[in-house]
Coordinates of C-alpha atoms in Angstrom, one line a residue:
M22 CA 1.6 58.1 -27.1
S23 CA 1.3 61.3 -25.4
G24 CA -1.6 62.5 -27.4
A25 CA -4.9 63.2 -25.7
G26 CA -5.8 60.5 -25.7
H27 CA -3.8 59.5 -23.1
D28 CA -4.7 62.9 -21.4
G29 CA -7.8 61.3 -20.4
R30 CA -6.0 59.0 -17.5
A31 CA -4.0 61.5 -16.5
V32 CA -7.0 62.4 -14.7
E33 CA -6.7 59.5 -12.6
L34 CA -3.5 60.5 -11.3
L35 CA -4.2 60.8 -8.0
G36 CA -6.6 58.4 -6.4
T37 CA -7.8 55.6 -9.2
P38 CA -5.7 52.4 -8.5
S39 CA -3.7 51.7 -11.6
G40 CA -2.8 47.7 -9.5
S41 CA -4.1 46.6 -5.7
E42 CA -3.0 49.6 -4.6
S43 CA -4.2 53.2 -4.9
L44 CA -1.4 55.8 -5.9
L45 CA -1.2 57.2 -2.5
E46 CA -1.1 54.2 -0.7
R47 CA 1.6 53.2 -2.4
A48 CA 3.8 56.4 -1.8
F49 CA 3.0 55.9 1.8
T50 CA 4.0 52.7 2.1
E51 CA 7.0 53.3 0.0
A52 CA 7.8 55.9 2.5
L53 CA 7.3 54.2 5.3
E54 CA 9.8 50.9 4.0
H55 CA 12.1 53.4 2.7
A56 CA 12.0 51.4 -0.4
D57 CA 15.2 52.3 -2.5
D58 CA 16.0 54.6 -5.2
N59 CA 15.3 54.1 -8.8
D60 CA 18.5 53.5 -11.6
D61 CA 20.5 56.8 -13.3
V62 CA 19.0 56.6 -16.1
T63 CA 14.9 56.6 -14.4
M64 CA 15.5 59.3 -12.0
R65 CA 17.0 61.3 -14.4
V66 CA 13.8 60.7 -16.3
L67 CA 12.0 61.7 -13.5
D68 CA 13.5 65.0 -12.9
A69 CA 13.2 66.1 -16.0
A70 CA 9.8 65.4 -16.5
Y71 CA 8.7 66.5 -12.9
E72 CA 10.9 69.8 -14.7
Q73 CA 8.8 69.9 -17.9
F74 CA 5.5 69.5 -16.0
C75 CA 6.1 72.4 -13.6
R76 CA 7.1 74.4 -16.5
M77 CA 4.8 73.6 -19.0
G78 CA 2.2 71.1 -17.6
V79 CA 1.0 67.9 -18.0
R80 CA -1.5 67.9 -21.0
R81 CA 1.1 71.0 -23.7
S82 CA 3.9 67.9 -22.5
T83 CA 5.2 64.8 -24.2
M84 CA 7.3 62.4 -23.9
E85 CA 9.7 63.5 -26.2
D86 CA 9.6 66.3 -24.4
V87 CA 10.7 64.7 -21.1
A88 CA 13.4 62.6 -23.4
R89 CA 14.9 65.2 -25.0
R90 CA 15.4 67.5 -21.3
A91 CA 16.7 64.7 -19.8
G92 CA 19.2 64.1 -22.5
V93 CA 17.9 60.2 -23.3
S94 CA 16.4 59.3 -26.1
R95 CA 12.9 58.1 -27.2
I96 CA 13.4 55.1 -26.5
T97 CA 14.7 54.8 -23.9
A98 CA 12.6 56.8 -22.0
Y99 CA 9.6 54.6 -23.1
R100 CA 11.8 51.8 -21.7
R101 CA 11.5 53.4 -18.7
F102 CA 7.5 54.1 -18.9
A103 CA 6.0 52.8 -21.3
T104 CA 2.8 55.7 -21.1
K105 CA 2.9 59.0 -20.6
D106 CA 0.4 58.3 -18.7
R107 CA 2.5 56.3 -16.1
L108 CA 5.3 58.9 -16.5
V109 CA 3.0 61.3 -14.9
E110 CA 2.0 58.9 -12.4
Q111 CA 5.8 57.6 -10.8
V112 CA 6.2 62.4 -10.9
V113 CA 3.0 62.8 -8.9
R114 CA 4.1 59.7 -6.4
R115 CA 7.2 60.6 -5.7
E116 CA 6.0 64.5 -4.7
F117 CA 3.8 62.4 -1.4
R118 CA 6.6 60.3 -0.6
R119 CA 8.8 63.2 -0.1
Y120 CA 6.1 65.0 1.9
F121 CA 5.0 61.6 3.8
D122 CA 8.6 61.2 4.1
Q123 CA 9.0 65.4 5.5
F124 CA 6.4 64.6 7.7
L125 CA 7.5 61.3 9.3
I126 CA 11.1 64.1 10.6
D127 CA 9.1 67.0 11.3
I128 CA 6.6 65.7 13.9
Q129 CA 9.3 64.2 15.9
Q130 CA 10.0 68.2 16.5
A131 CA 7.0 68.5 17.8
A132 CA 6.5 68.7 21.8
T133 CA 3.2 67.2 22.3
V134 CA 0.4 65.7 20.2
G135 CA -2.0 68.8 20.2
D136 CA 1.4 70.8 19.2
R137 CA 1.4 67.6 15.8
V138 CA -2.0 68.0 15.1
V139 CA -1.3 71.4 14.4
L140 CA 1.6 70.9 12.3
G141 CA 0.2 67.6 10.8
F142 CA -2.6 70.0 9.1
V143 CA -1.3 73.4 7.9
S144 CA 1.8 71.4 6.5
A145 CA -0.1 69.1 5.0
L146 CA -2.0 71.9 3.4
Q147 CA 0.6 74.6 2.7
A148 CA 3.1 71.6 1.3
I149 CA 0.5 70.6 -1.0
R150 CA -0.3 73.8 -2.0
R151 CA 3.7 75.2 -2.4
N152 CA 4.1 72.1 -4.7
P153 CA 5.4 72.8 -7.5
L154 CA 3.4 70.1 -9.6
I155 CA 0.7 69.1 -7.2
G156 CA -0.2 73.4 -6.7
G157 CA 0.5 74.5 -10.0
L158 CA -1.0 71.2 -11.7
M159 CA -4.6 72.2 -9.1
T160 CA -3.7 75.9 -10.0
A161 CA -3.3 75.8 -13.7
E162 CA -4.9 72.5 -14.7
P163 CA -7.8 71.1 -12.1
D164 CA -9.4 69.5 -14.5
V165 CA -6.3 67.1 -14.1
I166 CA -5.9 66.4 -10.9
I167 CA -9.2 67.3 -9.0
P168 CA -11.0 64.7 -10.1
S169 CA -9.8 61.6 -9.4
M170 CA -9.8 63.1 -5.6
I171 CA -13.7 63.7 -5.3
S172 CA -14.7 60.6 -8.0
D173 CA -12.6 58.1 -7.3
G174 CA -15.2 56.2 -4.8
G175 CA -13.6 58.5 -1.8
R176 CA -10.2 55.8 -2.1
T177 CA -8.3 59.0 -1.9
L178 CA -9.8 60.3 1.9
A179 CA -9.9 56.8 2.5
T180 CA -6.1 56.6 2.5
V181 CA -5.2 59.7 3.7
Q182 CA -7.7 58.8 6.4
R183 CA -5.7 55.7 7.0
F184 CA -2.9 57.8 7.5
V185 CA -3.8 60.2 9.8
A186 CA -5.9 57.6 12.2
G187 CA -1.9 55.4 12.2
Q188 CA -0.8 58.7 13.2
L189 CA -3.1 59.4 16.1
R190 CA -3.1 55.7 17.2
R191 CA 0.3 56.2 18.0
E192 CA -0.2 58.6 20.1
Q193 CA -3.1 56.6 21.5
H194 CA 0.2 53.8 22.6
A195 CA 1.9 56.7 24.3
G196 CA -0.6 57.5 26.2
N197 CA -0.6 60.7 24.9
I198 CA -4.3 60.2 23.8
S199 CA -6.7 58.4 25.7
E200 CA -8.2 54.8 24.6
T201 CA -12.1 56.2 24.8
V202 CA -11.2 58.4 21.3
D203 CA -12.4 57.3 18.4
V204 CA -9.2 57.5 16.2
E205 CA -10.9 56.2 13.1
V206 CA -13.5 58.8 13.3
V207 CA -11.1 62.4 14.7
A208 CA -9.6 61.0 11.4
E209 CA -11.9 61.3 9.1
L210 CA -13.1 64.4 10.5
M211 CA -9.8 65.7 9.9
T212 CA -8.9 64.1 6.5
R213 CA -12.4 65.6 5.1
L214 CA -11.5 69.4 6.3
S215 CA -8.2 69.8 4.7
C216 CA -9.5 68.4 1.8
S217 CA -12.6 70.4 1.8
F218 CA -10.0 73.1 2.0
L219 CA -7.8 71.8 -0.8
L220 CA -10.2 71.3 -3.4
T221 CA -12.7 74.1 -2.7
P222 CA -11.2 78.0 -2.2
S223 CA -12.0 79.4 1.6
H224 CA -13.4 83.2 1.3
V225 CA -12.8 83.1 5.0
V226 CA -9.7 81.8 5.7
D227 CA -6.2 81.9 4.5
L228 CA -4.6 78.6 3.9
D229 CA -1.6 80.4 2.9
D230 CA -1.6 82.2 6.5
T231 CA 0.6 80.0 8.9
E232 CA -0.7 81.9 11.8
Q233 CA -4.1 82.1 11.0
L234 CA -4.3 78.1 9.9
R235 CA -2.3 77.1 13.4
A236 CA -5.4 78.9 15.4
V237 CA -7.6 77.1 13.0
A238 CA -6.0 73.9 14.3
R239 CA -5.5 74.6 17.7
R240 CA -8.8 75.7 18.0
F241 CA -11.3 73.4 16.2
L242 CA -9.2 69.9 16.2
V243 CA -6.9 69.8 19.1
P244 CA -10.4 69.5 20.9
M245 CA -11.1 66.9 19.0
L246 CA -8.2 64.9 21.2
E247 CA -9.9 66.9 24.2
Y248 CA -9.7 63.2 26.8
G249 CA -6.0 63.4 26.5
S250 CA -3.9 64.4 29.2
Q251 CA -1.7 66.3 26.7
A252 CA -3.6 67.2 24.2
Q253 CA -3.5 71.0 25.2

């Protein structure tokens, strides 16, 4: 079950839905609803898979490798996750949920909507790039993860756009952004810019330079909200 035949579906990690929702949509929903964690054995398998994939990559890892690292039998691992693809999806989804959880905490520390836009832009790029699993896959196995972000009919982008639009709409309801601002379009532009930086390396903007990213966000993203009384 863990051979090359299943690695084909690993290309669909992020955006292609395995049900009615995409992986990112489910991760975001779980973060908002504070979904309960899984049982102890499932968590051990997920933790082991995370470590295994970070060390060896997805393609070179098998369910047997994960089960051995988790200290459970191969049968037990398969009872929790019927296929390697399902396990990979759950591990990646958990990483995105962790990001959403932390993001919702971090933005509470910013004083203005402008600060929150800057924080969101910088943290999103750096959190994904620095994540040992997701960032590692984008660097070492780009053909596993990147196609899913650009060949899913825009579903991944739409999920992120809805997340950003939701945050901006809250700012609008709080009076921090003018009602004249089209938060859907602004969120679309912010999302596409961020995804472009992630998918195509820049020779102009250093994504590992936090101050440079902050300056870019402050100069080009915050002005999108210039009709808001507290945007600057």
